[in-house]
mmCIF file of C-alpha atoms in Angstrom:
data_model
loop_
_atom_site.group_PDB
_atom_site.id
_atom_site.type_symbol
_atom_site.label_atom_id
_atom_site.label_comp_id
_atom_site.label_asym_id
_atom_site.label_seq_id
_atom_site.Cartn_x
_atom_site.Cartn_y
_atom_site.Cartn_z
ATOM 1 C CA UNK A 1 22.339 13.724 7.064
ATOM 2 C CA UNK A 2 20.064 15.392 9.600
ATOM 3 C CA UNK A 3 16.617 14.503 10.597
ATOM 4 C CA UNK A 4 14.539 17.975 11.241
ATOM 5 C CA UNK A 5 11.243 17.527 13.092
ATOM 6 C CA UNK A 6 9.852 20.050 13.352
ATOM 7 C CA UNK A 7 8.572 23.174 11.490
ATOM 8 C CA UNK A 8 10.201 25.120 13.879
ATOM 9 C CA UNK A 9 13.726 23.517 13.906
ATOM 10 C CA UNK A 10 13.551 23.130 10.288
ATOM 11 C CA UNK A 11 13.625 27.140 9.433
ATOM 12 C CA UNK A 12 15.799 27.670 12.186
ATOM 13 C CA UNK A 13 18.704 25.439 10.700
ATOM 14 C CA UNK A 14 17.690 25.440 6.555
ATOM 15 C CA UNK A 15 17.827 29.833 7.282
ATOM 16 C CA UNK A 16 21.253 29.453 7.416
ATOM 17 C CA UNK A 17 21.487 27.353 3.526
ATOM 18 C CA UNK A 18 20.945 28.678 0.316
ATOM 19 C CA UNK A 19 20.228 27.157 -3.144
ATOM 20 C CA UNK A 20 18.102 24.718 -1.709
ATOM 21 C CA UNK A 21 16.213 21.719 -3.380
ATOM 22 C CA UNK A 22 13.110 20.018 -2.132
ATOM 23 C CA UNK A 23 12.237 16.492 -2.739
ATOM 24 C CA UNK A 24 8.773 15.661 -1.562
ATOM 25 C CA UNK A 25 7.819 11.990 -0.392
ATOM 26 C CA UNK A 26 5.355 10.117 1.194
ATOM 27 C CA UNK A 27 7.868 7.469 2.621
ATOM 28 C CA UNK A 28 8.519 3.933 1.098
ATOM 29 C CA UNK A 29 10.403 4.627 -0.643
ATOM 30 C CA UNK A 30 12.086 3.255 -4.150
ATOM 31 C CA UNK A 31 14.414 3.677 -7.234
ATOM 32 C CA UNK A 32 11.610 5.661 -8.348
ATOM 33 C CA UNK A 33 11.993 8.107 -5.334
ATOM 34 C CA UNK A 34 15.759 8.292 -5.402
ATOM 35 C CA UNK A 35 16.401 8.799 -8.953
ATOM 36 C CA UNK A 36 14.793 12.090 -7.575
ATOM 37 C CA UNK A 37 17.181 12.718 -5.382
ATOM 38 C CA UNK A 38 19.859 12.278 -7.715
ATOM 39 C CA UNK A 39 17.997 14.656 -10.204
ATOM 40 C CA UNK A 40 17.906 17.770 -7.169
ATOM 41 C CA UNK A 41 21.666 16.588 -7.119
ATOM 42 C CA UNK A 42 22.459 17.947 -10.417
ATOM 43 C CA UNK A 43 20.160 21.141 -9.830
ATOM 44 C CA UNK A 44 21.558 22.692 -5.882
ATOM 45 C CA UNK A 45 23.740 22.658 -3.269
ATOM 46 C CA UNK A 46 21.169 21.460 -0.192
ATOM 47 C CA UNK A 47 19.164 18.346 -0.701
ATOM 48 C CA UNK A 48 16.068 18.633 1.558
ATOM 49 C CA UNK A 49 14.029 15.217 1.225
ATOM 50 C CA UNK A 50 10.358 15.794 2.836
ATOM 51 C CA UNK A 51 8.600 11.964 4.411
ATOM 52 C CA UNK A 52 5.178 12.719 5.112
ATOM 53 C CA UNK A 53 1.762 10.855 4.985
ATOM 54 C CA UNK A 54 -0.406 12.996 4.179
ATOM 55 C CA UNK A 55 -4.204 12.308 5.023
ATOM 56 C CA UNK A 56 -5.161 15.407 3.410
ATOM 57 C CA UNK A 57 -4.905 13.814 0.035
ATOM 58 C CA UNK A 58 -6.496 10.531 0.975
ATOM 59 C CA UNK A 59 -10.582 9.698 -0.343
ATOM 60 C CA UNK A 60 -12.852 7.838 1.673
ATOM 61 C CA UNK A 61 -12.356 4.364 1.338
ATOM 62 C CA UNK A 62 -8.853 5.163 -0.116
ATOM 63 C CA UNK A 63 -5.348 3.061 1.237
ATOM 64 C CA UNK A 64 -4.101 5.450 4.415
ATOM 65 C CA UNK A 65 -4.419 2.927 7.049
ATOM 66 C CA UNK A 66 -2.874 0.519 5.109
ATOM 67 C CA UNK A 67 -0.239 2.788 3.321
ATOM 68 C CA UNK A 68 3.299 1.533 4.098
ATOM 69 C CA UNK A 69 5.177 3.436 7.037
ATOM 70 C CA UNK A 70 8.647 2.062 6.370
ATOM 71 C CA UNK A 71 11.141 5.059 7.798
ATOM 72 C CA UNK A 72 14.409 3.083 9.290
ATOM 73 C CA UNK A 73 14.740 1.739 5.553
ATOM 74 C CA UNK A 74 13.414 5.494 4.328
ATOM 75 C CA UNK A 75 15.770 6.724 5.725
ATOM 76 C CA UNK A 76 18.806 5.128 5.223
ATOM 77 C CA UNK A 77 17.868 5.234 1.175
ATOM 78 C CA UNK A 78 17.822 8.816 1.822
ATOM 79 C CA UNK A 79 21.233 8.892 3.489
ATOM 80 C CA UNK A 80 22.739 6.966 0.257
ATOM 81 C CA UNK A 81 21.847 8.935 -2.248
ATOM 82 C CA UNK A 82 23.105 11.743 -1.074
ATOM 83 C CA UNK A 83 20.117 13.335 0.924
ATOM 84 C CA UNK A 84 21.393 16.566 3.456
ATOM 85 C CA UNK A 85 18.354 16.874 5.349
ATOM 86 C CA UNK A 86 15.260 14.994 5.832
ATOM 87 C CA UNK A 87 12.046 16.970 6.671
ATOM 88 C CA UNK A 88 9.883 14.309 8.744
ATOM 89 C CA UNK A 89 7.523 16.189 10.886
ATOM 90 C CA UNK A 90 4.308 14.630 12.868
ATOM 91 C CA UNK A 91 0.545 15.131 12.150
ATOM 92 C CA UNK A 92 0.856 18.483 13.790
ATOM 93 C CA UNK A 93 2.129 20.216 11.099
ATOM 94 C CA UNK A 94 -1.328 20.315 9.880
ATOM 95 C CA UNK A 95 -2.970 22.198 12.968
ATOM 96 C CA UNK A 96 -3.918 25.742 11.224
ATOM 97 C CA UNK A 97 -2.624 25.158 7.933
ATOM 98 C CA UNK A 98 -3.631 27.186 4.945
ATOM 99 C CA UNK A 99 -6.423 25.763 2.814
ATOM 100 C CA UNK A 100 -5.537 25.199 -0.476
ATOM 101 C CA UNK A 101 -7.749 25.185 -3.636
ATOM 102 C CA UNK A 102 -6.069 22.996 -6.618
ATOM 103 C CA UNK A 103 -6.959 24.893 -10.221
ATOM 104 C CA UNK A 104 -9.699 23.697 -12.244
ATOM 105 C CA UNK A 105 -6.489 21.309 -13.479
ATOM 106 C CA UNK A 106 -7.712 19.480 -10.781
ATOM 107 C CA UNK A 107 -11.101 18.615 -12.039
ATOM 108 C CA UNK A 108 -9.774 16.546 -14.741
ATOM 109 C CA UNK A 109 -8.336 12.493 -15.108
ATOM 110 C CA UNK A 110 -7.987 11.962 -11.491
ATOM 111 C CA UNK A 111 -9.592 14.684 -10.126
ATOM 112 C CA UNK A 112 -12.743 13.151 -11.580
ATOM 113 C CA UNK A 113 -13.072 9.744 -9.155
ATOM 114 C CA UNK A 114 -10.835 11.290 -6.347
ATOM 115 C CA UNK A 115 -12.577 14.636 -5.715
ATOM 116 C CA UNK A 116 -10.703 16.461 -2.630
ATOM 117 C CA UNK A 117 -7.340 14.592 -3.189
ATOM 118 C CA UNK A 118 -5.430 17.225 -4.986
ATOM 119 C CA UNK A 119 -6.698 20.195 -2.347
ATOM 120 C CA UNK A 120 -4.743 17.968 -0.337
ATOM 121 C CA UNK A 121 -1.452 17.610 -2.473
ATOM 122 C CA UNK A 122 -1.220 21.622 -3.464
ATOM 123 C CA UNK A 123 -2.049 22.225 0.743
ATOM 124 C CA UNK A 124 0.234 19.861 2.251
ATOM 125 C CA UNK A 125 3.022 21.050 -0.766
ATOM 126 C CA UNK A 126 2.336 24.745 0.082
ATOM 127 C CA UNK A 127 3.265 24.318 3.613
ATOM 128 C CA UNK A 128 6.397 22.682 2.472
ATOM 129 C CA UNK A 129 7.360 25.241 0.527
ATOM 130 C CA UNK A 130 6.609 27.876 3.265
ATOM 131 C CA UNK A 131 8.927 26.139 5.930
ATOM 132 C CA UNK A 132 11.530 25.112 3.724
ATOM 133 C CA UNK A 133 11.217 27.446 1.005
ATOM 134 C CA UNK A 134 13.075 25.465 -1.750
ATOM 135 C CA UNK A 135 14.534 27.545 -4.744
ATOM 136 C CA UNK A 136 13.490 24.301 -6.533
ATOM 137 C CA UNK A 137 11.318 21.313 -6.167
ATOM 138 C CA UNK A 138 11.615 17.950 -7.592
ATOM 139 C CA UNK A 139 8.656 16.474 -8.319
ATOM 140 C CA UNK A 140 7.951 12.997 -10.689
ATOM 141 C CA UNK A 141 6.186 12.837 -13.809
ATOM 142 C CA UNK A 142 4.591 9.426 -13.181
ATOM 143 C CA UNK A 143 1.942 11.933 -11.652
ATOM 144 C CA UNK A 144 2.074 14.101 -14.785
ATOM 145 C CA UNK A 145 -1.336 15.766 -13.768
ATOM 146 C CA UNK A 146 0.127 16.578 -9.944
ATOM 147 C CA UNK A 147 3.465 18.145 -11.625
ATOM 148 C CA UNK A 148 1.023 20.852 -13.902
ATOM 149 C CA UNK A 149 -1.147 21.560 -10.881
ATOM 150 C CA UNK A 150 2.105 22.285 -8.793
ATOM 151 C CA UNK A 151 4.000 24.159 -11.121
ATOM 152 C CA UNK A 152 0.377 26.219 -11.292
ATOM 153 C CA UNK A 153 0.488 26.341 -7.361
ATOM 154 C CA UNK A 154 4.404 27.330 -7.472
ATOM 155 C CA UNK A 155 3.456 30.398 -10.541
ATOM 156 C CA UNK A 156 0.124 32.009 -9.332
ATOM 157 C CA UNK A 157 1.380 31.921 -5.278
ATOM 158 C CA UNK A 158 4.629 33.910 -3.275
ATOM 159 C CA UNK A 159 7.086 30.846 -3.477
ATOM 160 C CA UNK A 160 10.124 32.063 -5.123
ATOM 161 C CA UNK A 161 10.281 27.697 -6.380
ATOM 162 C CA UNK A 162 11.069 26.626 -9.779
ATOM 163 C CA UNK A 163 8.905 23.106 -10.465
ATOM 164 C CA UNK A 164 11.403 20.272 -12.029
ATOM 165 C CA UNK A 165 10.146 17.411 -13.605
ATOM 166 C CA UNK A 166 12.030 14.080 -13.662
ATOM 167 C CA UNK A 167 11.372 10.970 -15.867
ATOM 168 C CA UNK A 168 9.413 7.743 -14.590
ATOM 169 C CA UNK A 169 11.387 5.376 -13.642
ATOM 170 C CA UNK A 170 10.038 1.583 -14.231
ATOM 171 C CA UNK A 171 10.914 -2.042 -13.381
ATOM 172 C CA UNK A 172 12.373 -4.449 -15.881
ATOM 173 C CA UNK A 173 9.310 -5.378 -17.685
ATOM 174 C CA UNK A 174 8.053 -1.638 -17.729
ATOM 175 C CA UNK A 175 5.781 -1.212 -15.212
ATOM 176 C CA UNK A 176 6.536 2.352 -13.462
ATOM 177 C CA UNK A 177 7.625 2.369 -10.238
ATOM 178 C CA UNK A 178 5.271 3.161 -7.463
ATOM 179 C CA UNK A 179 5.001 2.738 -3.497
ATOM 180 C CA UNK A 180 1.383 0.416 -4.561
ATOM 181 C CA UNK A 181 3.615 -2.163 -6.671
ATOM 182 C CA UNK A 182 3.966 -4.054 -3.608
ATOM 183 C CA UNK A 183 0.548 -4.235 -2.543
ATOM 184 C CA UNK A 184 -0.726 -6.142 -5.826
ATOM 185 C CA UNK A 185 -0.934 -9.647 -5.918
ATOM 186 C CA UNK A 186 0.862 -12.074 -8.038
ATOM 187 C CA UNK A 187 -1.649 -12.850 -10.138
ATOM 188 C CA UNK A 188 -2.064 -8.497 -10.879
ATOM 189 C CA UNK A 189 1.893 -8.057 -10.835
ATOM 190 C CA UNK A 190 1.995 -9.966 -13.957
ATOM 191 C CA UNK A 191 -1.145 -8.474 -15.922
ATOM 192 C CA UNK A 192 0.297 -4.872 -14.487
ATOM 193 C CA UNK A 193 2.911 -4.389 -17.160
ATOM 194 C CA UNK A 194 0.351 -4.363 -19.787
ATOM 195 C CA UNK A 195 -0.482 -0.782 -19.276
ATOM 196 C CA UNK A 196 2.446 0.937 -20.380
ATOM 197 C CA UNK A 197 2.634 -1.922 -23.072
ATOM 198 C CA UNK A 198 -0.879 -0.560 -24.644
ATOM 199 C CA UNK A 199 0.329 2.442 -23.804
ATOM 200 C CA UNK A 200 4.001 2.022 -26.219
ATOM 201 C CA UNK A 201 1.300 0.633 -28.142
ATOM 202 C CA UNK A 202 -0.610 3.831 -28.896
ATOM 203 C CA UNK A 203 2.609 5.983 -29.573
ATOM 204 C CA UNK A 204 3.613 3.280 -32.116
ATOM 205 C CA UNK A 205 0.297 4.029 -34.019
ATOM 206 C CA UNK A 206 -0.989 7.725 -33.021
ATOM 207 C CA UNK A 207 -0.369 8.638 -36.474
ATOM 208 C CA UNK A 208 -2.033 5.763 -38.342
ATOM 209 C CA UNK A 209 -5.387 6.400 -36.411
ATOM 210 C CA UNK A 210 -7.483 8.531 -35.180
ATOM 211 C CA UNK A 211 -7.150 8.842 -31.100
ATOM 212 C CA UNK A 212 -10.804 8.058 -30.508
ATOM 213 C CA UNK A 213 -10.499 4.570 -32.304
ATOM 214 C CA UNK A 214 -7.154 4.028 -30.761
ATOM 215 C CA UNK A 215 -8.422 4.573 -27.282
ATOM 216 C CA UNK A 216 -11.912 2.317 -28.260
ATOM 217 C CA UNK A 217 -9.532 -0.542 -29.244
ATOM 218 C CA UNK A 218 -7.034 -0.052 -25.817
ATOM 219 C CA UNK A 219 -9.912 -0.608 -23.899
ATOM 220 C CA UNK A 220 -11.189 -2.932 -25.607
ATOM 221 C CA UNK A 221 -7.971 -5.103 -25.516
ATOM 222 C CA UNK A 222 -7.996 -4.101 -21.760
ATOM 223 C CA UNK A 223 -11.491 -5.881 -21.489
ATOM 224 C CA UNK A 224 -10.025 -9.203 -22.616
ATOM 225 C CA UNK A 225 -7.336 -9.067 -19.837
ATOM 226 C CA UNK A 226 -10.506 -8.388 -17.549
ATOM 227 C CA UNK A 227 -9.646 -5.044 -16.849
ATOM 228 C CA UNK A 228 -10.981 -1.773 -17.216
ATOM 229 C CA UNK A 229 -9.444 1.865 -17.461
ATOM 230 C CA UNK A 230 -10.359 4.389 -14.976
ATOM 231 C CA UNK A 231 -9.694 6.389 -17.774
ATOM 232 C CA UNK A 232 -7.536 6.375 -21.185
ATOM 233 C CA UNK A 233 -6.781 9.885 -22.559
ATOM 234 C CA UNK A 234 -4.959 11.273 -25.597
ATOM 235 C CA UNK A 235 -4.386 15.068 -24.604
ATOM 236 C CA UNK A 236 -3.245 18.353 -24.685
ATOM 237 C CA UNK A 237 0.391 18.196 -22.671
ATOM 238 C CA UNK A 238 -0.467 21.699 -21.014
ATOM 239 C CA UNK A 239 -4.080 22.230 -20.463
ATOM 240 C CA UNK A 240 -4.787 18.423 -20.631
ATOM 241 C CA UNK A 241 -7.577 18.447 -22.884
ATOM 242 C CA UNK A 242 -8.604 15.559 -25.027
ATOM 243 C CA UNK A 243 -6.852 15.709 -28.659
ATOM 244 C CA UNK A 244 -9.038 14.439 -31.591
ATOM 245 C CA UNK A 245 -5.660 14.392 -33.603
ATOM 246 C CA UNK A 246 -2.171 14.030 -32.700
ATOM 247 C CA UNK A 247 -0.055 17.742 -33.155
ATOM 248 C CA UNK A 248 2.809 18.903 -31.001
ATOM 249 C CA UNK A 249 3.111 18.234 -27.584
ATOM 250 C CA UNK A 250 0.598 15.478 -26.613
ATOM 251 C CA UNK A 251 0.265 13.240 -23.278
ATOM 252 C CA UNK A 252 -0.978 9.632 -23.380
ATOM 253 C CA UNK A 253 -2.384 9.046 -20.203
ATOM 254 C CA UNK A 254 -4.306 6.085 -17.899
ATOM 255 C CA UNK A 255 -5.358 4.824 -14.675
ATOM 256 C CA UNK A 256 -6.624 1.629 -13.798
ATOM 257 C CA UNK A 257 -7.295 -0.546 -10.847
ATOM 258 C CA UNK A 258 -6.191 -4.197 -10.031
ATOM 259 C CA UNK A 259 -7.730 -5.224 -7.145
ATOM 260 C CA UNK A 260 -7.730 -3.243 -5.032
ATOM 261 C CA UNK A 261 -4.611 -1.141 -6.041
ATOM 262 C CA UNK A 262 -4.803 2.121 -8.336
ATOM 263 C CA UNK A 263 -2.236 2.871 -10.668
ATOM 264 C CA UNK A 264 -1.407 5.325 -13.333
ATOM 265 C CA UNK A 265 0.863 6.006 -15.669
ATOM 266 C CA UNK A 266 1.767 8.239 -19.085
ATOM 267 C CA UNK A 267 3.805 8.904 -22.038
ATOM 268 C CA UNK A 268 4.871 12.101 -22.879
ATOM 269 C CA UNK A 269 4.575 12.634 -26.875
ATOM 270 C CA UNK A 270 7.245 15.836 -28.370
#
């Protein structure tokens, strides 16, 4: 595995490699991450796997400082699944890079409390795609909101990049994966499985009730946990709009904070 640097060294060397397959991180990185890896595996011939903090995508008062930087380990994950390359440049790469607008996607779920955050995701992601210039990107579906808004970046912009979703992956007692598990405390690791449990919950039942009540009675079982939803939505798989009734291809969606940590998470509904 090689370790390019730079955006410089990195088109000189990936030039010469075709059928290439971009994996996007921000570092710290788990089974989450690598299943990933394992998924651009089945898809091309060069694995490029991308570490990169990026501030762009960061809202005041949001975890930057605090995010984990954990590379040796990053990198030796990387290595074992079967990583060729790892794109880890510095800050620098951001000196004169292209603005990005997210669509009005964007404005909806998280785009609603964190404002500027997926400018930064489709601007920091563009540049990727313009050194490396991936015939396919990997990206997860944890972040099912992200994946539309890139494959809208990948289909209305030059990059010749097909946009590959792979499944959540989750811990034992079904809490999905995610660089913030660690920072929660005890007491929030054990209420954080609930989510996806409500969230099983609503699948089980999206035919027996109308979505509005179910949603009224998720948060209101959320309230006696002492926790509240960011937001709880019942939409639209492609345009993410709410759905008063479930038909075809539907996404149950939340976010919530514990403490101080924000998660999400979804279910896809065929």
């Amino acid at each position: 595995m090689k370790i390019l640097s730079s955006e410089i060294q990195a088109k000189e060397v990936l030039k010469n490699y075709t059928d290439i397959v971009l994996v996007p991180t921000m570092g710290n990185l788990h089974d989450g991450h690598i299943s990933l890896v394992n998924k651009a595996k089945e898809i091309g011939k060069t694995i490029v796997s991308s570490i990169f903090i990026n501030p762009l995508q960061f809202g005041v008062n949001e975890d930057f400082d605090s995010y984990p930087r954990t590379l040796e380990n990053d990198l030796i994950q990387l290595e074992g699944a079967g990583s060729h390359f790892v794109f880890h440049p510095s800050k620098e790469i951001l000196e004169g890079i292209k603005k990005r607008k997210a669509p009005l996607l964007s404005k909806k779920m998280c785009g609603k409390t964190r404002p500027d955050h997926f400018d930064g995701v489709v601007t920091i992601v563009g540049k990727l795609f313009e050194v490396i210039k991936p015939q396919f990107a990997v990206f997860g579906l944890k972040d099912y909101q992200q994946f539309l808004i890139i494959k809208d970046l990948a289909s209305l912009s030059d990059f010749e990049t097909e946009i590959i979703g792979s499944a959540i992956v989750r811990e034992k007692d079904g809490l999905a994966m995610s660089s913030r598990n660690n920072l929660l405390t005890s007491d929030d690791r054990l209420l954080a499985p609930e989510i996806y449990k409500r969230l099983c919950w609503i699948k089980e039942n999206i035919s027996k009730k109308p979505n509005e009540i179910l949603i009224k009675e998720s948060i209101d079982f959320f309230k006696t946990k002492g926790l509240v939803p960011e937001y709880l939505k019942i939409c639209d798989a492609e345009n993410l709009e709410d759905l008063n009734h479930f038909s075809g291809r539907a996404l149950i969606a939340i976010a919530m904070k514990l403490g101080d940590v924000r998660l999400i998470d979804n279910i896809l509904l065929d």
